[in-house]
Tab-separated table of C-alpha atoms in Angstrom:
chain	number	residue	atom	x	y	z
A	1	UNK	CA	-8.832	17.590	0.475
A	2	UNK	CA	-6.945	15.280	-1.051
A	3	UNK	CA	-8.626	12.627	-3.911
A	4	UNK	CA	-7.309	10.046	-5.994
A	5	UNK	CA	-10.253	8.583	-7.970
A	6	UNK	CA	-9.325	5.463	-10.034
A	7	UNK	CA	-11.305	3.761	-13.194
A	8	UNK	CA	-10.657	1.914	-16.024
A	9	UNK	CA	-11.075	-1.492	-14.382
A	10	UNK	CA	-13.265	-4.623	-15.750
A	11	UNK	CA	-13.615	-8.154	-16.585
A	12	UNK	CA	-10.643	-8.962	-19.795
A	13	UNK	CA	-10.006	-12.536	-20.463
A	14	UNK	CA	-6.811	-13.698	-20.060
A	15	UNK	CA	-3.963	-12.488	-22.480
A	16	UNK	CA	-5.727	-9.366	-22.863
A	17	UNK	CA	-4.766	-5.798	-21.795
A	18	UNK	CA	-6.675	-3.078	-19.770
A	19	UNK	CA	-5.692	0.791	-19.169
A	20	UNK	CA	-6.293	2.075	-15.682
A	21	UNK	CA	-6.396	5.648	-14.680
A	22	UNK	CA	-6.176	7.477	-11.201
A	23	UNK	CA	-7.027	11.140	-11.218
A	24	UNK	CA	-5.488	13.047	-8.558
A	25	UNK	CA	-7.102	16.438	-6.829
A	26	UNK	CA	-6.599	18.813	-4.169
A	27	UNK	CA	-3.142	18.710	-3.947
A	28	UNK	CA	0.140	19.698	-6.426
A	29	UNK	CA	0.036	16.265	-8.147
A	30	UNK	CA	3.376	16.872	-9.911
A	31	UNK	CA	5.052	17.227	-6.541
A	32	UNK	CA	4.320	13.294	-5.457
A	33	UNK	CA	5.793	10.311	-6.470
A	34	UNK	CA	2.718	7.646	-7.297
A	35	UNK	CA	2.162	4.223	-6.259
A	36	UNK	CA	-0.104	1.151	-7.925
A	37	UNK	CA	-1.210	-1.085	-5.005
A	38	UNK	CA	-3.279	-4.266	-5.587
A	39	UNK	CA	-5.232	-6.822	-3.139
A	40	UNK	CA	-7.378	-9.709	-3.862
A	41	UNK	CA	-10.599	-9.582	-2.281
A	42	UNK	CA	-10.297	-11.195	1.433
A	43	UNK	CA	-6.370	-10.670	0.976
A	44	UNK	CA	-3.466	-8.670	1.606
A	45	UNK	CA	-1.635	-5.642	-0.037
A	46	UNK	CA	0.564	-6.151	-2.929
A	47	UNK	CA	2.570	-3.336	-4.334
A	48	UNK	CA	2.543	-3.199	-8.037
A	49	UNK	CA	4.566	-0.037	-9.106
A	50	UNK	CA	5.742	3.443	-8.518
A	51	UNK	CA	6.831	6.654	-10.026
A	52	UNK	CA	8.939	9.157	-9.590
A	53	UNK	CA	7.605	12.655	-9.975
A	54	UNK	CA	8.936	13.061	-13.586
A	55	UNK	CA	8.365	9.946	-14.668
A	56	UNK	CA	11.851	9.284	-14.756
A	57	UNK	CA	12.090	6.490	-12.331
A	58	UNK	CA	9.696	3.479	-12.928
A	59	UNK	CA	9.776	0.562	-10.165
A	60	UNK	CA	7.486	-2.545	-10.691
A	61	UNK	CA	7.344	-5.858	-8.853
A	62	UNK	CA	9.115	-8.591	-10.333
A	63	UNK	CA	5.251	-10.626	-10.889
A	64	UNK	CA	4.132	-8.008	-13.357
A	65	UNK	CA	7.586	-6.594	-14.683
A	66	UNK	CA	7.714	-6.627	-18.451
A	67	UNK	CA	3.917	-6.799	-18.212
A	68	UNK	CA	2.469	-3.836	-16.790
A	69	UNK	CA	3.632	-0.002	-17.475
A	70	UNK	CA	3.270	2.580	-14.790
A	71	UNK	CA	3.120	6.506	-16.463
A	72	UNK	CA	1.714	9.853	-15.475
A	73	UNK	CA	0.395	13.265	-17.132
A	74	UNK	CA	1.156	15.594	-14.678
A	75	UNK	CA	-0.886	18.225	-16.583
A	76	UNK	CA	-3.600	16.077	-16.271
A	77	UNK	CA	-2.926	15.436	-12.969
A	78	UNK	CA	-3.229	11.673	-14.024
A	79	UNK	CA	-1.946	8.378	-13.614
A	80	UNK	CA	-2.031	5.428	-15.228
A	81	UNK	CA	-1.353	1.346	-15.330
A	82	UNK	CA	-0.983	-0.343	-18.480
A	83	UNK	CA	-1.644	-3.877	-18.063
A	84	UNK	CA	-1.191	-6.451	-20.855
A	85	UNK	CA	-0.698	-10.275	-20.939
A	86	UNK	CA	-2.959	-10.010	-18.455
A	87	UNK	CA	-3.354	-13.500	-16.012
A	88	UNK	CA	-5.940	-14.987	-13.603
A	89	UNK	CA	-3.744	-13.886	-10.743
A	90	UNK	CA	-3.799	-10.300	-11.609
A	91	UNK	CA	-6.931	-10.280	-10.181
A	92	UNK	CA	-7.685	-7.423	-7.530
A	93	UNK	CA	-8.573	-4.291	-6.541
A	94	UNK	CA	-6.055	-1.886	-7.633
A	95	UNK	CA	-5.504	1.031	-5.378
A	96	UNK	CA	-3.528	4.001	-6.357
A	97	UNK	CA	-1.875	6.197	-3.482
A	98	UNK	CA	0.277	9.077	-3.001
A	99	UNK	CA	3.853	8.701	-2.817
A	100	UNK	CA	6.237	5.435	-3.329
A	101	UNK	CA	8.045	3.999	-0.140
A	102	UNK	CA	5.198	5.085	2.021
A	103	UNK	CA	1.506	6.226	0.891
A	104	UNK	CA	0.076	9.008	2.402
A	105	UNK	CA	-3.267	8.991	0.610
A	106	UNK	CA	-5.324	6.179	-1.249
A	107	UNK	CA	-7.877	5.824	-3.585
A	108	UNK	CA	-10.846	3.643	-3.161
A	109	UNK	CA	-9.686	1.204	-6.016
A	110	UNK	CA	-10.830	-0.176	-8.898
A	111	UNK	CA	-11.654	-4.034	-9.478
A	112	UNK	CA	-9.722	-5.873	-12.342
A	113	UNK	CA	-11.100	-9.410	-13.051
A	114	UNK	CA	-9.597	-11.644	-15.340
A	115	UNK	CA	-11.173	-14.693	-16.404
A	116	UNK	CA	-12.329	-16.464	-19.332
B	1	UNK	CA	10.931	-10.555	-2.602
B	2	UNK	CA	8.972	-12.372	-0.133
B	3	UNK	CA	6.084	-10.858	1.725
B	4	UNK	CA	7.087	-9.609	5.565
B	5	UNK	CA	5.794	-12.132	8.178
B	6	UNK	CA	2.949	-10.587	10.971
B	7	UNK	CA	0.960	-12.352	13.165
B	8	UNK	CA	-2.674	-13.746	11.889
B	9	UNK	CA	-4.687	-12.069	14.631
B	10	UNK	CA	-4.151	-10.227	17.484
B	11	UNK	CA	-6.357	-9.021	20.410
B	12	UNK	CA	-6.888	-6.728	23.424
B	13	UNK	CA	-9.778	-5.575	25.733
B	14	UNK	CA	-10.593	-1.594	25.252
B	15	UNK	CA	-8.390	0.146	27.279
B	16	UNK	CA	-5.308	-1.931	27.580
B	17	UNK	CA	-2.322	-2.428	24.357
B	18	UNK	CA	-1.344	-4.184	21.736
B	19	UNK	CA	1.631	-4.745	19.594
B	20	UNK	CA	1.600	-6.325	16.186
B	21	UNK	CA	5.260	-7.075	14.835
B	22	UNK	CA	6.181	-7.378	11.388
B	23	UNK	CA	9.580	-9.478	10.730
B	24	UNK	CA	11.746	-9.179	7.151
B	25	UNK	CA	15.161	-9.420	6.241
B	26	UNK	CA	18.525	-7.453	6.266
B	27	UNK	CA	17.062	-6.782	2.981
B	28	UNK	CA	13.980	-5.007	3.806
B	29	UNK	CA	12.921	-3.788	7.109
B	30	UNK	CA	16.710	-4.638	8.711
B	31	UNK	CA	18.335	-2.307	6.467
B	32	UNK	CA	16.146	0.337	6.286
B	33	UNK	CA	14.207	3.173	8.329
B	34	UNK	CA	11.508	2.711	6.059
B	35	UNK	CA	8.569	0.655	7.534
B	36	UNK	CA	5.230	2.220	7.672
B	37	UNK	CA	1.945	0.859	9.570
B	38	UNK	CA	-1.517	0.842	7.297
B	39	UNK	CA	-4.843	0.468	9.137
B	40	UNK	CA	-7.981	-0.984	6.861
B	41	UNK	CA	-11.699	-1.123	7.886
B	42	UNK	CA	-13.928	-3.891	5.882
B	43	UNK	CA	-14.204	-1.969	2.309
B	44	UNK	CA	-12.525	0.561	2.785
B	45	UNK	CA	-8.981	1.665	1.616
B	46	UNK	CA	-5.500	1.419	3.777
B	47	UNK	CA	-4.994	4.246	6.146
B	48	UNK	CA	-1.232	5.247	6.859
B	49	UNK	CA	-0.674	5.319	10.569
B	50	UNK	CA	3.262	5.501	11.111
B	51	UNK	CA	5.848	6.018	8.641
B	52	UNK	CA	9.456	5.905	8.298
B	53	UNK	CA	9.655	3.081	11.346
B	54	UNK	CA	8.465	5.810	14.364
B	55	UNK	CA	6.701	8.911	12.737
B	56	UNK	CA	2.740	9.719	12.691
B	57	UNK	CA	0.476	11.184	10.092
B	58	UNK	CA	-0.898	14.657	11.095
B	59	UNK	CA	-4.406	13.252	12.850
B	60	UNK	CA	-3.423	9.827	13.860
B	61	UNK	CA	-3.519	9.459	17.838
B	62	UNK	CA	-0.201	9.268	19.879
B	63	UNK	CA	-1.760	5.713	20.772
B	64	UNK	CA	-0.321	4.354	17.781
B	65	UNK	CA	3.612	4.017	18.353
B	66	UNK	CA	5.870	2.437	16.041
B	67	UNK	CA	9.519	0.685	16.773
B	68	UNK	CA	12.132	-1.533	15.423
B	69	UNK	CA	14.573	-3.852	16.131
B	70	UNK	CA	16.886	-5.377	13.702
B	71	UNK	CA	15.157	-7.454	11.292
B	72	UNK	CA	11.914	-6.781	13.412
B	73	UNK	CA	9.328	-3.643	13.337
B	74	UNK	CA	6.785	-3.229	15.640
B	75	UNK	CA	2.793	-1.520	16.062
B	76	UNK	CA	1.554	-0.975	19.466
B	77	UNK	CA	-1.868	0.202	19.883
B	78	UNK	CA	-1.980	1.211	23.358
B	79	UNK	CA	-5.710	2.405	25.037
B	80	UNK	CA	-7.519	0.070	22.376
B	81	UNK	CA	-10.518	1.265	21.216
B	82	UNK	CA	-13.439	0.311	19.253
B	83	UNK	CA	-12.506	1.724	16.107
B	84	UNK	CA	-9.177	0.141	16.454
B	85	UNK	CA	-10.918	-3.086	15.140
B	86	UNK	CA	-9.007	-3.797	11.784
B	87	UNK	CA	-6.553	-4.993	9.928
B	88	UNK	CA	-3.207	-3.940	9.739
B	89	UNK	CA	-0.233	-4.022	7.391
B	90	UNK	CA	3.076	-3.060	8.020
B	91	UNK	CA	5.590	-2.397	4.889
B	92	UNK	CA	9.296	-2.047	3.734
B	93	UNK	CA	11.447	-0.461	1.155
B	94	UNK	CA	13.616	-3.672	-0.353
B	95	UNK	CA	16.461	-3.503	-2.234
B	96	UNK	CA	16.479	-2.894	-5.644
B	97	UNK	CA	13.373	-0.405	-5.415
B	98	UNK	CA	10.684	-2.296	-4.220
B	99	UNK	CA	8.051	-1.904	-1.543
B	100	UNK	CA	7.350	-4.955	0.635
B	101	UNK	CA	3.871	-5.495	2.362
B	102	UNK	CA	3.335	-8.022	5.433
B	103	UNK	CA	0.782	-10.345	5.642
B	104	UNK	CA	-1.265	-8.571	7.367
B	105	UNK	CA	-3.046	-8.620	11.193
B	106	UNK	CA	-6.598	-8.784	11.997
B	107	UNK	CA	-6.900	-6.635	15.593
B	108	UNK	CA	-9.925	-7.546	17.272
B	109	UNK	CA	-11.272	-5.903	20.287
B	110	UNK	CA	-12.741	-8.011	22.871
């Protein structure tokens, strides 16, 4: 079975930086591209990034580009969002998922709050 | 790149259809054969339901059927259920290597 289990998230005040994580299990993680999906509470989806399965392709939406940096361990069958600058509006639930231009499989999320 | 426009709500009586459409761009969902349907329950995560514009998940029902036309995709839910109650997203690959969401649809079930 498939699991994507995310952490790292928390309250930061704005300007700061948080490091989120999404294990992945059950499947050959190394094989999948990854995605970073975020939605405010009540709201839609908003894709945040995606990676190739090497790493060597990084795609981010133009709101957090040059903020936020999406990287994996495939040995540690990990990924991970590095967030900095961080704003009010970054606000969410971050969901990671399987895959890049669709997503098979999802985490439950992981609830970033920003505020001072 | 601006979110992909769906209806607010939508609505059907158990048994009879639905269909939930999800308009872009030539950009986006016009240029493309890459719009997939996402199905979420109050608290819960997304759930993929179609992919690449016609194509089910291994243990999604044939009563979710997916289309497009143009700069138009489309979800019918046909033989509405119960558990169909929920919202739904459709998205896009975009130019320049993004992923589009819509606004989303709540489905209610009279």
């Amino acid at each position: 079975e498939v699991q994507l289990l995310e952490s790292g998230g928390g309250s930061v005040q704005p300007g700061g930086s948080l490091r989120l994580s999404c294990a992945g299990s059950g499947f050959t993680f190394s094989n999948y591209d990854m995605s970073w999906v975020r939605q405010i509470p009540g709201k839609g989806l908003e894709w945040v990034s995606g990676i190739s399965t090497s790493g060597g392709g990084t795609y981010y939406a133009d709101s957090v580009k040059g903020r936020f940096t999406i990287s994996r361990d495939n040995s540690k069958h990990t990924l991970y969002l590095q967030m900095n600058s961080l704003r009010a509006e970054d606000t969410a639930l971050y969901f990671c998922a399987s895959g890049q231009w669709y997503l098979p499989d999802w985490g439950q999320g992981t609830l970033v709050t920003v505020s001072s | 790149q601006s979110a992909l426009t769906q209806p607010p709500s939508a609505s059907g009586s158990p048994g009879q259809s639905v269909t939930i459409s999800c308009t872009g761009t030539s950009s986006d969902v016009g240029g493309y054969n890459s719009v997939s349907w996402y199905q979420q329950h109050p608290g819960k995560a997304p759930k993929l339901m179609i992919f690449e514009v016609t194509k089910r998940p291994s243990g999604v029902p044939d009563r979710f059927s997916g289309s497009k036309s143009g700069n138009t995709a489309s979800l019918t839910v046909s033989g509405l259920q119960a558990e169909d109650e929920a919202d739904y997203y459709c998205s896009s690959f975009a130019y320049s290597n993004n992923l589009v969401f819509g606004t989303g649809t709540k489905v209610t079930v009279l």
